CSV table of C-alpha atoms and ligand atoms in Angstrom, one decimal:
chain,number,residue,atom,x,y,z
P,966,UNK,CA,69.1,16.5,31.2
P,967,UNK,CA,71.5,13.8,30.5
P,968,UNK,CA,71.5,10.9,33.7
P,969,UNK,CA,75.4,9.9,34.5
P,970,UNK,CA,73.3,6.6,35.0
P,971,UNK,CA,72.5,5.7,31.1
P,972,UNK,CA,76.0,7.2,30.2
P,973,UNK,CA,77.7,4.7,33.1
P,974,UNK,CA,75.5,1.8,31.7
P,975,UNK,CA,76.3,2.4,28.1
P,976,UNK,CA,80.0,2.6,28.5
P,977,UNK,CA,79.8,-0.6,31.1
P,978,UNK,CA,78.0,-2.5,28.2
P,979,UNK,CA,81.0,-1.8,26.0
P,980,UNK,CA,83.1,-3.6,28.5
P,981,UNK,CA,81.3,-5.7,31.0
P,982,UNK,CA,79.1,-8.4,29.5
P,983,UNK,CA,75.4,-6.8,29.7
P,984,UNK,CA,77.2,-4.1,31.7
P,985,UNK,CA,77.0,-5.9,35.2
P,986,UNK,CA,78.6,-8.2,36.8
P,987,UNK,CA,75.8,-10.6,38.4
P,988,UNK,CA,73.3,-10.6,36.2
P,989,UNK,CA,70.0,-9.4,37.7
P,990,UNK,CA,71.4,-5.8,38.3
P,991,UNK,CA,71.0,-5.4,34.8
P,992,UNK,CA,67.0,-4.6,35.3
P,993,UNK,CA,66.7,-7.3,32.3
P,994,UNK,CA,63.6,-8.7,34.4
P,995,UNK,CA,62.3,-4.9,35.2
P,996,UNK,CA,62.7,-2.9,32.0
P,997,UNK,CA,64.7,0.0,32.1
P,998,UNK,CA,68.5,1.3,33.2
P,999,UNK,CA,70.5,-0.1,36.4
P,1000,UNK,CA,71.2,2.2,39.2
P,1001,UNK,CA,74.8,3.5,39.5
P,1002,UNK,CA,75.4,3.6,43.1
P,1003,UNK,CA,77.7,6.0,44.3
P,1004,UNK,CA,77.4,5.8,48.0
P,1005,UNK,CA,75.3,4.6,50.8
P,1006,UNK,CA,74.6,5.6,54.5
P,1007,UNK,CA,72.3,3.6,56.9
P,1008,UNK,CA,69.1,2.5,54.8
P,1009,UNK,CA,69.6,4.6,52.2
P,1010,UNK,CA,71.6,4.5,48.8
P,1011,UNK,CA,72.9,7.3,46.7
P,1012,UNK,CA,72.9,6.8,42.7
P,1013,UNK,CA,74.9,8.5,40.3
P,1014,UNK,CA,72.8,11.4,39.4
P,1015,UNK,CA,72.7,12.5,43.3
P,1016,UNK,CA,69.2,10.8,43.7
P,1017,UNK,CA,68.6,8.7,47.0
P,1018,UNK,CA,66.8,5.4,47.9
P,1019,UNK,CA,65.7,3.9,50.8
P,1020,UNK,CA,67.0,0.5,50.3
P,1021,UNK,CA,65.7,-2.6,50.2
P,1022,UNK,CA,68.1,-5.1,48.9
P,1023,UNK,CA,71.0,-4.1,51.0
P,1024,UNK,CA,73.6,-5.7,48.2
P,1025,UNK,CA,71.1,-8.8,48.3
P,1026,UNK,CA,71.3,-9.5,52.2
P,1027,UNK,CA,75.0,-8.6,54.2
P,1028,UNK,CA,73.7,-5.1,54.9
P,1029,UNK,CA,71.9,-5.9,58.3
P,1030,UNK,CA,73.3,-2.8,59.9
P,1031,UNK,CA,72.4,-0.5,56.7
P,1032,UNK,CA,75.5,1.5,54.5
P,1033,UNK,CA,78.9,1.9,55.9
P,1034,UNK,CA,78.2,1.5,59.6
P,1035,UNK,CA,80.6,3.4,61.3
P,1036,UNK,CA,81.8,0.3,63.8
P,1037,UNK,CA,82.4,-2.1,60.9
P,1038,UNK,CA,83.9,0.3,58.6
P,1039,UNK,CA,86.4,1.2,61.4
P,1040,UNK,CA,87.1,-2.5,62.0
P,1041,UNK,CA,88.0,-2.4,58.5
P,1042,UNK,CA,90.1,0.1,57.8
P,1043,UNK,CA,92.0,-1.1,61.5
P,1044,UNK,CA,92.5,-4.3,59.9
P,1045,UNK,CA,93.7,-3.0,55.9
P,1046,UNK,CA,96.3,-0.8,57.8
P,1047,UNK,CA,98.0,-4.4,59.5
P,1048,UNK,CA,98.0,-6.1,55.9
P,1049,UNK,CA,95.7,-7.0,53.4
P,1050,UNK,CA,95.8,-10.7,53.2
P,1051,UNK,CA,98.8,-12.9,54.3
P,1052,UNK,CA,98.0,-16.7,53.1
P,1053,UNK,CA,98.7,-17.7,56.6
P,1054,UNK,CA,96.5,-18.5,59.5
P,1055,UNK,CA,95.5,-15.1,62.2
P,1056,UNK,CA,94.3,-14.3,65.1
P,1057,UNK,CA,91.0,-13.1,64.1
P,1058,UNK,CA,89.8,-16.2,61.8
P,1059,UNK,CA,90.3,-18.1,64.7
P,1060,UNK,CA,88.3,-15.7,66.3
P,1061,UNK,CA,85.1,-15.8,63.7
P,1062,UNK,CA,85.7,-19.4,63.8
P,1063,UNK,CA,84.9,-19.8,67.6
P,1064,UNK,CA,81.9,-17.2,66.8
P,1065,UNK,CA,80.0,-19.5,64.7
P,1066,UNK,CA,80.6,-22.7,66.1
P,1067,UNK,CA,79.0,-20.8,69.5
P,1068,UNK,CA,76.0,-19.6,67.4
P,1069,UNK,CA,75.3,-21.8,64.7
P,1070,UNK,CA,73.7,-25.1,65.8
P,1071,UNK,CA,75.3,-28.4,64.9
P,1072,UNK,CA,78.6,-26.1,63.7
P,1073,UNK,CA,81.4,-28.2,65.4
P,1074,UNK,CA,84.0,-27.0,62.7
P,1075,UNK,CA,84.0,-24.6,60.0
P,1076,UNK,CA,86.1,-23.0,57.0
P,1077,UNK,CA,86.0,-19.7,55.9
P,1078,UNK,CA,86.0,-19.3,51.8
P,1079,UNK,CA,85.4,-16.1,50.1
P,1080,UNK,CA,81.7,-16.2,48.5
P,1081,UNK,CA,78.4,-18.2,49.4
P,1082,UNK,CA,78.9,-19.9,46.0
P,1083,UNK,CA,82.4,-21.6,47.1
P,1084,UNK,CA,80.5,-22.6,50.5
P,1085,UNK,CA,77.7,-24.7,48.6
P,1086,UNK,CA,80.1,-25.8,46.2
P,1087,UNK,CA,82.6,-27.3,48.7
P,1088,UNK,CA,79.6,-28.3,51.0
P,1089,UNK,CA,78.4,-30.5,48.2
P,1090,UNK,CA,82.0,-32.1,47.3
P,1091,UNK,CA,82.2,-32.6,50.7
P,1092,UNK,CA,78.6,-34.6,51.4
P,1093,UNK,CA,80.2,-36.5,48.4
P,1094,UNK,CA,83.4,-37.6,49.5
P,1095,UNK,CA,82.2,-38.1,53.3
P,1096,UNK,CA,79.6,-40.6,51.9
P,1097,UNK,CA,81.3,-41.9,48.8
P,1098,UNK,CA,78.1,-41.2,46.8
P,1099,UNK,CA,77.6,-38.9,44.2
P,1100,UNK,CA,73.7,-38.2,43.7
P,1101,UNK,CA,72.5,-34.9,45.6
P,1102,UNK,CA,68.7,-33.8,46.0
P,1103,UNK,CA,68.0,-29.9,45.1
P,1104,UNK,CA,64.6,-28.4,45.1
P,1105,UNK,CA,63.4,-25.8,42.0
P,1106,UNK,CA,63.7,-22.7,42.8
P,1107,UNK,CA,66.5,-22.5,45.5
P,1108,UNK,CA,69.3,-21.0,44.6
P,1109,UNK,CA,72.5,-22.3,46.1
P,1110,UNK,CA,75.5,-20.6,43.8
P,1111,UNK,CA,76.4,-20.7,40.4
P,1112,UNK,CA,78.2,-24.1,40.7
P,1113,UNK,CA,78.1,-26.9,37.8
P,1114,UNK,CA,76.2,-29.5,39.9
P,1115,UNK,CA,73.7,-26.9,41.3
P,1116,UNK,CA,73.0,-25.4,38.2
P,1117,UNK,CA,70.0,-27.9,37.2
P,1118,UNK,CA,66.3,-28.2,36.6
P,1119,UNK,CA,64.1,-31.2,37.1
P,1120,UNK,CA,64.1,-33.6,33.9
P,1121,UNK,CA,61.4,-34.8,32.1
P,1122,UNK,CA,59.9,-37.6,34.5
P,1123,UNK,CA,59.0,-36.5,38.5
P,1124,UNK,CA,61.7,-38.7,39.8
P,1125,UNK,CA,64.1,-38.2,37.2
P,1126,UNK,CA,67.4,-36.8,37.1
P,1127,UNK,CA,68.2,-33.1,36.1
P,1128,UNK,CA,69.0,-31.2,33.0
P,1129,UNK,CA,71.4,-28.2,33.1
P,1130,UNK,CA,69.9,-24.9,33.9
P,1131,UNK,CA,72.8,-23.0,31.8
P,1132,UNK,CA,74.8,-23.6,28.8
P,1133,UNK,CA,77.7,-25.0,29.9
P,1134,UNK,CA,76.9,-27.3,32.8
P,1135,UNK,CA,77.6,-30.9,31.2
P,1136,UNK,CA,74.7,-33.0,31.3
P,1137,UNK,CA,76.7,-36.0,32.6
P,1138,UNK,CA,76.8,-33.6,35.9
P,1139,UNK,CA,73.2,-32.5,36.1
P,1140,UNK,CA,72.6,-35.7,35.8
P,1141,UNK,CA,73.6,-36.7,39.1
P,1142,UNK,CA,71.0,-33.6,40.4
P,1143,UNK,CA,67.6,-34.7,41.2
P,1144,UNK,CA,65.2,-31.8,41.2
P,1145,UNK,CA,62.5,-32.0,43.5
P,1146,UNK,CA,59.5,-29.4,44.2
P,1147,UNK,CA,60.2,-27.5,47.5
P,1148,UNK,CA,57.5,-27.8,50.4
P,1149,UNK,CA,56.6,-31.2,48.5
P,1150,UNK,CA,56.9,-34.0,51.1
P,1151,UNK,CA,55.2,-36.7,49.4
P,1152,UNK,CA,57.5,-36.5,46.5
P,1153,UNK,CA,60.8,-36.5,48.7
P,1154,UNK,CA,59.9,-39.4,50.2
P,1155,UNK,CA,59.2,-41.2,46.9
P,1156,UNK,CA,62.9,-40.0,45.6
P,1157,UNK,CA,64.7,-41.6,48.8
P,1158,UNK,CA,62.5,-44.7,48.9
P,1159,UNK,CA,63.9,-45.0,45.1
P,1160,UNK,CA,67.0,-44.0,45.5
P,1161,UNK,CA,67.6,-42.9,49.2
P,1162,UNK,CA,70.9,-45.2,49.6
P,1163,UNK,CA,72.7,-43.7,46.6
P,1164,UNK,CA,71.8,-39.9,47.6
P,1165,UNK,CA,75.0,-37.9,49.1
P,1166,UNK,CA,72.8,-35.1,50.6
P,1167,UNK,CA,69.7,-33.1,50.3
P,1168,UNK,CA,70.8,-29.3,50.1
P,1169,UNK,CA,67.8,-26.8,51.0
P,1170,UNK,CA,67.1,-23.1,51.9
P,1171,UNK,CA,65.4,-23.9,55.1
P,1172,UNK,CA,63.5,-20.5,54.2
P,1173,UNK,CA,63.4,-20.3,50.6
P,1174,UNK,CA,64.6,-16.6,49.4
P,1175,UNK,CA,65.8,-17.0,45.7
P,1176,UNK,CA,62.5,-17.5,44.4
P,1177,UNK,CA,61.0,-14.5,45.9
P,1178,UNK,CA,60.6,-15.7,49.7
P,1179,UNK,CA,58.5,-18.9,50.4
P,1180,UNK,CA,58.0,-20.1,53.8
P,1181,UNK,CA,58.9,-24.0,54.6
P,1182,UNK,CA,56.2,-26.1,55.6
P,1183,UNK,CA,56.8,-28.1,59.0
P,1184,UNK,CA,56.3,-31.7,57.9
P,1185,UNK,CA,58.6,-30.8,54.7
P,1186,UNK,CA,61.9,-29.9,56.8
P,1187,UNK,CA,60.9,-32.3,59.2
P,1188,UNK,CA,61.2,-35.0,56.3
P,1189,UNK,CA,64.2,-33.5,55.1
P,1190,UNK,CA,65.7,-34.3,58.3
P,1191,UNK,CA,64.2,-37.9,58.8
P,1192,UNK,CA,65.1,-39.2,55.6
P,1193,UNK,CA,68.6,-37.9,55.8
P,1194,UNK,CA,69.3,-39.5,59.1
P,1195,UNK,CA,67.4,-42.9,58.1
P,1196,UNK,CA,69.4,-43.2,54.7
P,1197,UNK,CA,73.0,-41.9,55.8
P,1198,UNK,CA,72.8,-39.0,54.1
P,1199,UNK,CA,74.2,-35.4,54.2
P,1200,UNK,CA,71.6,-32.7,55.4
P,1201,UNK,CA,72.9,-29.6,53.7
P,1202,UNK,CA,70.9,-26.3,55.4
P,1203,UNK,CA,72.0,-23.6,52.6
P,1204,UNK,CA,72.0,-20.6,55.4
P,1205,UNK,CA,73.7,-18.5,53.0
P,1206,UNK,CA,70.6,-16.0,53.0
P,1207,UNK,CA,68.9,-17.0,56.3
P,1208,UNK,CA,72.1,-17.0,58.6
P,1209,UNK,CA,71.9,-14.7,60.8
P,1210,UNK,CA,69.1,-12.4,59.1
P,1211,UNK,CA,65.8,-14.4,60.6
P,1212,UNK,CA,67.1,-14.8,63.6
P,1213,UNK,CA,70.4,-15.1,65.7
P,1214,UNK,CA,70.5,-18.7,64.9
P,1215,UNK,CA,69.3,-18.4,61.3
P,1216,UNK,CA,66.5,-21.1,60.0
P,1217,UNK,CA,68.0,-24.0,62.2
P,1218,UNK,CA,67.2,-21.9,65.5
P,1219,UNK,CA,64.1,-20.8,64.0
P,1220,UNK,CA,62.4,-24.3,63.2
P,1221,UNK,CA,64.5,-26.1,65.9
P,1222,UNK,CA,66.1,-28.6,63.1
P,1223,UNK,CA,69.7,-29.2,63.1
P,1224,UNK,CA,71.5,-30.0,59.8
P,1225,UNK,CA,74.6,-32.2,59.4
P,1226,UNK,CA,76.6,-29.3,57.2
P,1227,UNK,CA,75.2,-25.3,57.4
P,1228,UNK,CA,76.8,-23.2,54.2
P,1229,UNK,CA,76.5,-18.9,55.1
P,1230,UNK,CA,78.0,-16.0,53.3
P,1231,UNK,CA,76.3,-12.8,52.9
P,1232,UNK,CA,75.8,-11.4,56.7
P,1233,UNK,CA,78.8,-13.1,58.1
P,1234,UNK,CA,81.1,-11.0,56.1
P,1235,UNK,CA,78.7,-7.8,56.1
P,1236,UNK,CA,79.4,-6.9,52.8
P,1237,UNK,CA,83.2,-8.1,52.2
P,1238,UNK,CA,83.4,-11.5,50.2
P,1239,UNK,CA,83.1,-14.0,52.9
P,1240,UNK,CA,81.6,-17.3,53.2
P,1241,UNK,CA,82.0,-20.4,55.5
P,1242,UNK,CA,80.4,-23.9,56.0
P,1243,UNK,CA,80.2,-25.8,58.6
P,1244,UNK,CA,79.0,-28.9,60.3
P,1245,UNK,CA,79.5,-32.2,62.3
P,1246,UNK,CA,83.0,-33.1,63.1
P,1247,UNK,CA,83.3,-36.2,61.6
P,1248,UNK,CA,81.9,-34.7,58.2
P,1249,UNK,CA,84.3,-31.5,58.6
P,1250,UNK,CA,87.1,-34.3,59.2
P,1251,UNK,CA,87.0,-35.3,55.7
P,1252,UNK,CA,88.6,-32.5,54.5
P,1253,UNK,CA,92.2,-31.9,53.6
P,1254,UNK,CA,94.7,-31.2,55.5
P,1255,UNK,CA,92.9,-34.1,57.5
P,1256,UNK,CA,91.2,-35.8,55.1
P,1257,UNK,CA,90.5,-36.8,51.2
P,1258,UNK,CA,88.2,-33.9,50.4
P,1259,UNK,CA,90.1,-31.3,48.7
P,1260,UNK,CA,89.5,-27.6,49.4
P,1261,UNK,CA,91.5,-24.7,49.3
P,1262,UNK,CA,91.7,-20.8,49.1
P,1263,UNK,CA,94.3,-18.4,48.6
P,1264,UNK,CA,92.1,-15.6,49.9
P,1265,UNK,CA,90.3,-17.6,52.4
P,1266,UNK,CA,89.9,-15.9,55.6
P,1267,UNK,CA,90.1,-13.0,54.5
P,1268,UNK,CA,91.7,-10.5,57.3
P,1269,UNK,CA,90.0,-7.2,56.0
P,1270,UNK,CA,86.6,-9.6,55.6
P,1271,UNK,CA,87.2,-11.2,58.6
P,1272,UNK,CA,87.1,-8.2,60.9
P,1273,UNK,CA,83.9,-6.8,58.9
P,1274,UNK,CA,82.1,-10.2,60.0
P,1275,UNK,CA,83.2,-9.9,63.7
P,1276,UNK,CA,82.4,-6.4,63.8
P,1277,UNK,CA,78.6,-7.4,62.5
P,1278,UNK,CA,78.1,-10.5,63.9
P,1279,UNK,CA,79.4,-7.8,67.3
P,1280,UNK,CA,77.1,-5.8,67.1
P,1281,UNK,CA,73.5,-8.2,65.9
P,1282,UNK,CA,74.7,-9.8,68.9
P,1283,UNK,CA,72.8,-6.8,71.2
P,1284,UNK,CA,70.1,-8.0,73.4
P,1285,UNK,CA,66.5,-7.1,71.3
P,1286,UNK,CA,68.4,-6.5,67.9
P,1287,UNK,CA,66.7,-9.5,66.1
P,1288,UNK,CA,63.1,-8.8,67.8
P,1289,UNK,CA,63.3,-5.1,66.7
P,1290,UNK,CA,64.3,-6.2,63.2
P,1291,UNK,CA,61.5,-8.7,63.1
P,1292,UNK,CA,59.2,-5.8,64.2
P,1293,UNK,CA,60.0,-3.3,62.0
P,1294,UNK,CA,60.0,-5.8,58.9
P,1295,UNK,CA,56.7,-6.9,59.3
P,1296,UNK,CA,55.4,-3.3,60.1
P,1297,UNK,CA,56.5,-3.0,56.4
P,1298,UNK,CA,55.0,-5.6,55.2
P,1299,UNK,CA,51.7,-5.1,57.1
P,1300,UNK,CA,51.4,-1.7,56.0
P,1301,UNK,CA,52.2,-2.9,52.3
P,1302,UNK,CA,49.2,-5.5,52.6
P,1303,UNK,CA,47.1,-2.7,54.3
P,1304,UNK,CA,47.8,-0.4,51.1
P,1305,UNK,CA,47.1,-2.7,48.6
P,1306,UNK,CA,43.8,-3.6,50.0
P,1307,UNK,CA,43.0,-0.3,50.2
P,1308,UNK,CA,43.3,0.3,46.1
P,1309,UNK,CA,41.8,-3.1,45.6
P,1310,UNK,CA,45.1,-4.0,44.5
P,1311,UNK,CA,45.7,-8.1,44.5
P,1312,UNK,CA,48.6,-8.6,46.3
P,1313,UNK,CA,50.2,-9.9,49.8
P,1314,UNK,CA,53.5,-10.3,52.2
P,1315,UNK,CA,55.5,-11.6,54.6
P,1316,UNK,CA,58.2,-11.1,56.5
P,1317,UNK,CA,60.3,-14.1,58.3
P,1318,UNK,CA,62.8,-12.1,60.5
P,1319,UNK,CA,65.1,-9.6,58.5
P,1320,UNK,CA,63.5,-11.0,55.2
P,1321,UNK,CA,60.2,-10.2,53.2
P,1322,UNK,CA,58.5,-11.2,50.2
P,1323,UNK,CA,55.7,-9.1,48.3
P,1324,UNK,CA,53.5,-10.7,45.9
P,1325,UNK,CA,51.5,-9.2,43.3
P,1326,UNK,CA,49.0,-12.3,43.9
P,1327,UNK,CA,45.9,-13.0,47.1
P,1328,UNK,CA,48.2,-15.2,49.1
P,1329,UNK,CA,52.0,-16.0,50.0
P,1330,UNK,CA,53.0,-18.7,47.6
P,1331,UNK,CA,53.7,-22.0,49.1
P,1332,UNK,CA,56.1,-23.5,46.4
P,1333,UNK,CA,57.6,-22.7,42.9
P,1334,UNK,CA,54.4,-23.4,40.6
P,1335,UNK,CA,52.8,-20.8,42.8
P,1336,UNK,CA,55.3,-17.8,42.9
P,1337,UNK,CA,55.1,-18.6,38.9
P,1338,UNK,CA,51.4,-17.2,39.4
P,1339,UNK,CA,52.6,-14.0,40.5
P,1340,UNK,CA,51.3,-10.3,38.2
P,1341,UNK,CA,54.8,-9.4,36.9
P,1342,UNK,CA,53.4,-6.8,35.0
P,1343,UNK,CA,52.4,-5.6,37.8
P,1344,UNK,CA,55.6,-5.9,39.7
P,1345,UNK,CA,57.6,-4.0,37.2
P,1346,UNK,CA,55.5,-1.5,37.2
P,1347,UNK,CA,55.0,-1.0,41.3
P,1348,UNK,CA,58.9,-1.4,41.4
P,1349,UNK,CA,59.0,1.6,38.8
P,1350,UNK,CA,56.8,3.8,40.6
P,1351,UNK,CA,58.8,3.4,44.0
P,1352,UNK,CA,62.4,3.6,42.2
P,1353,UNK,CA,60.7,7.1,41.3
P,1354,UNK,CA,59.6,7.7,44.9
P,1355,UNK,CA,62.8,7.3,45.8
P,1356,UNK,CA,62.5,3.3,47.4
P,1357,UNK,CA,64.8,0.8,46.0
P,1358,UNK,CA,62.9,-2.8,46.0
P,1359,UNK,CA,65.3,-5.9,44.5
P,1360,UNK,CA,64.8,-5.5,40.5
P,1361,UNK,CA,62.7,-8.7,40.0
P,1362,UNK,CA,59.9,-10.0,41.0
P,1363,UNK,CA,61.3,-13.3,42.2
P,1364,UNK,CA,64.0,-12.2,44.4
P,1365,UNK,CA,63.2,-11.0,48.5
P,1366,UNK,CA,63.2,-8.3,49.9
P,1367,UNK,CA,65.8,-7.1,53.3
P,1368,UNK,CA,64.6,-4.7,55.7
P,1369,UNK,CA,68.5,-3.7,58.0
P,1370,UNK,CA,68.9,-2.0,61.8
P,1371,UNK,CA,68.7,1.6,60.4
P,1372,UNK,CA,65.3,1.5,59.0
P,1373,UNK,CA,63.5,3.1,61.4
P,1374,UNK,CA,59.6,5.0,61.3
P,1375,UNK,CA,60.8,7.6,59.2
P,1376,UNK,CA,62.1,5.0,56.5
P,1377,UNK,CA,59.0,3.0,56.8
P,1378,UNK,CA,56.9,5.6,57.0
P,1379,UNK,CA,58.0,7.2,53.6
P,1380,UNK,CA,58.2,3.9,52.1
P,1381,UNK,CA,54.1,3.3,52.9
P,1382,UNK,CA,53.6,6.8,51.8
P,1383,UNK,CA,55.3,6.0,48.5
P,1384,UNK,CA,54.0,2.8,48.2
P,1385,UNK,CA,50.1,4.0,48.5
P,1386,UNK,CA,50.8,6.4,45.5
P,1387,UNK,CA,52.3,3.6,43.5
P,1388,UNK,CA,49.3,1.3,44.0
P,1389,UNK,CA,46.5,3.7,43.7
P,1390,UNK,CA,48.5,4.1,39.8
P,1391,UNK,CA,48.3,0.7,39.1
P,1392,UNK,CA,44.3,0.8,39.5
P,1393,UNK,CA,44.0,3.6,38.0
P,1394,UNK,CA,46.2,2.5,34.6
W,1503,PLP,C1,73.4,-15.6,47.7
W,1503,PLP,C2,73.3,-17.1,47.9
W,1503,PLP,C3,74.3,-18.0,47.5
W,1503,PLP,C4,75.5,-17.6,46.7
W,1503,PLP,O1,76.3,-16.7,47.4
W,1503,PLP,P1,77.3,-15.8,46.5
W,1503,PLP,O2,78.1,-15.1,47.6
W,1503,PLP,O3,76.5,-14.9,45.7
W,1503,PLP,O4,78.2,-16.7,45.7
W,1503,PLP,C5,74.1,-19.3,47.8
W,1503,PLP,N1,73.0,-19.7,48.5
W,1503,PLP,C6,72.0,-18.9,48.8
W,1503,PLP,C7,70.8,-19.4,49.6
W,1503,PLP,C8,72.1,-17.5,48.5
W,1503,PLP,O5,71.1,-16.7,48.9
């Protein structure tokens, strides 16, 4: 039987570079052919041979309240029928505006932009021009966007500047990244006592989710916030993943640490282009019209995206919504642990809210160096025995995983199910 899925991926090849267009939906990582989805409905997916999912990626985080809920949807299609996009200020962005100034701490004013990737990229040009400094601090293995500066790995000495992470990047810009190890406190206080007073900002997933999911240690975004305050620089929380998916005030409300400038995307437009950052009024004053910071969009603030992220951030506003996410995503990940063990299989979880990581290793890893120590051949093939149960897990090992509002028992259940199957096979290889 021929699958519309290699026929899809071998004409996108001929026209799309790698026949994607983000790279890691390839399945380069994984082995094997991309998923053509067709539709989607709650927590489950539809690919292009008529096969479901149960999905776990949720187009890498917006999804919260699953496939084409029918409240957001509606807001949608209300808001396409007034006009697609005017270039001129509305109503509603004013509206969205007010929403996350209310719910996102330290937010005094914010800007709407159209990806998470603009949001980090004008946070950072923004640290910069409010401090008049050009040096930032980035940590391996966060992933903030695909912009030049942030595009970096360390460089050859601990405290030494970076080296671009793609071709591309000039090195006369990664060289003004230093590239520190996440959850390392000790070796962030070394970098500002050498070069604290030149540093623009630190910019940080407060939960770390682009290198599978690692959990912050305490004293490590408690430093984060010290040394930013003692040295005048910008503390950057990149909330573009964690904003509004472990918990109603993302990482900020969870760990009780308020950054100077917050960057989000992905939820707040549930699943239109949408981003925003935010932050202290006096930083936000810096930009143009008001200040010397450029930044612009001609699609920014979105109408049709703006009423998808009122809609959402509507409805994950209902009393118990973020406690019965919580809940649910750690039954997953408790009954994933409880599988394993039971096949002898080495492997653990976690969930922090709406987010989980799965690790084909004893423990959760607690920085880069350790998620590096992670069994991908035994990843790939667990993520190829559940794609054929019928469970979509994100097609890498290093990526997290998002549990949304419509996975309930049933969903769970069948994932645990599944998931027994596929680890009693990888003993039994
Ligand atoms: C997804 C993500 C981005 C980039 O957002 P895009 O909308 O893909 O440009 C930036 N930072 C973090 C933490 C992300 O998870």
């Amino acid at each position: 039987m021929t699958s519309l899925n290699d026929t899809l991926f071998t004409n996108a090849q001929r026209v799309i570079p790698g026949g994607v267009n983000s790279p890691v939906r390839a399945f380069r990582s994984v082995g094997g052919t991309p998923r053509f989805f067709e539709r989607g409905s709650g927590a489950r997916v539809w690919d292009a041979d008529g096969k479901s999912y149960i999905d776990y990626v949720g187009s890498w985080g917006p999804l919260i309240l699953g496939h084409a809920y029918p409240p957001v949807v509606e807001a949608v299609q209300a808001a396409a029928a007034k006009g697609l996009s005017f270039g001129a200020p509305t109503a509603a962005e004013v509206e969205l505006a007010e929403l996350l100034c209310q719910r996102v701490p330290g937010v005094e004013q914010v800007r709407l932009v159209s990806s998470g990737t603009e949001a980090t990229m004008s946070a950072i040009r923004l640290a910069r021009g409010f401090t008049g400094r050009s040096k930032i601090v980035k940590f391996e293995g966060c992933y903030h966007g695909h912009a030049d500066s942030l595009l970096v790995k360390a460089g050859s000495g601990a405290l030494t500047f970076g080296n671009p992470s793609s071709a591309g990047v000039p090195a006369e810009t990664a060289a003004h990244t230093l590239v520190l190890d996440y959850n390392n406190t000790a070796m962030l206080e070394a970098a500002f006592a050498k070069e604290g007073d030149s540093i623009a900002c630190i910019i940080v997933e407060a939960v770390a989710g682009n290198m599978n999911l690692v959990a912050p240690r305490r004293a490590f975004l408690d430093a984060c916030r010290a040394l930013c305050s003692r040295h005048g620089s910008v503390l950057i929380f990149d909330e573009v993943m964690t904003g509004f998916r472990v918990g109603p005030a993302g990482a900020q409300g969870l760990f009780g640490i308020t950054a100077d400038v917050v960057t989000l995307g992905k939820v707040i437009g549930g699943g239109m282009p949408l981003g925003a950052f935010g932050g202290r009024r006096d930083i936000m004053q810096s930009i143009a019209p008001l200040g010397p910071v450029y930044q612009a969009g001609t699609l920014s603030g979105n109408p049709v995206a703006v009423a998808a992220g009122l809609a959402t951030l509507g409805a994950i506003a209902a009393p118990g919504f973020f406690e019965q996410l919580g809940t649910r995503t750690k039954q997953l990940t408790d009954g994933l642990t409880a599988a394993a063990q039971a096949a002898g299989v080495a492997f653990s979880a976690q969930a922090v809210g709406g987010m989980f990581g799965l690790y084909f290793r004893a423990t959760p890893p607690q920085s880069y160096a350790e998620v590096m120590t992670c069994d991908v051949a035994a990843f790939n093939h667990f993520f190829h025995a559940m794609l054929n149960e019928g469970v979509y897990l994100a097609p890498s090992a290093f990526e997290a995983g998002f549990v949304s509002a419509p996975h309930g028992d049933e969903e769970i259940n069948a994932t645990l199910a599944a998931a027994r199957r596929c680890f009693d096979q990888l003993t039994q290889k």
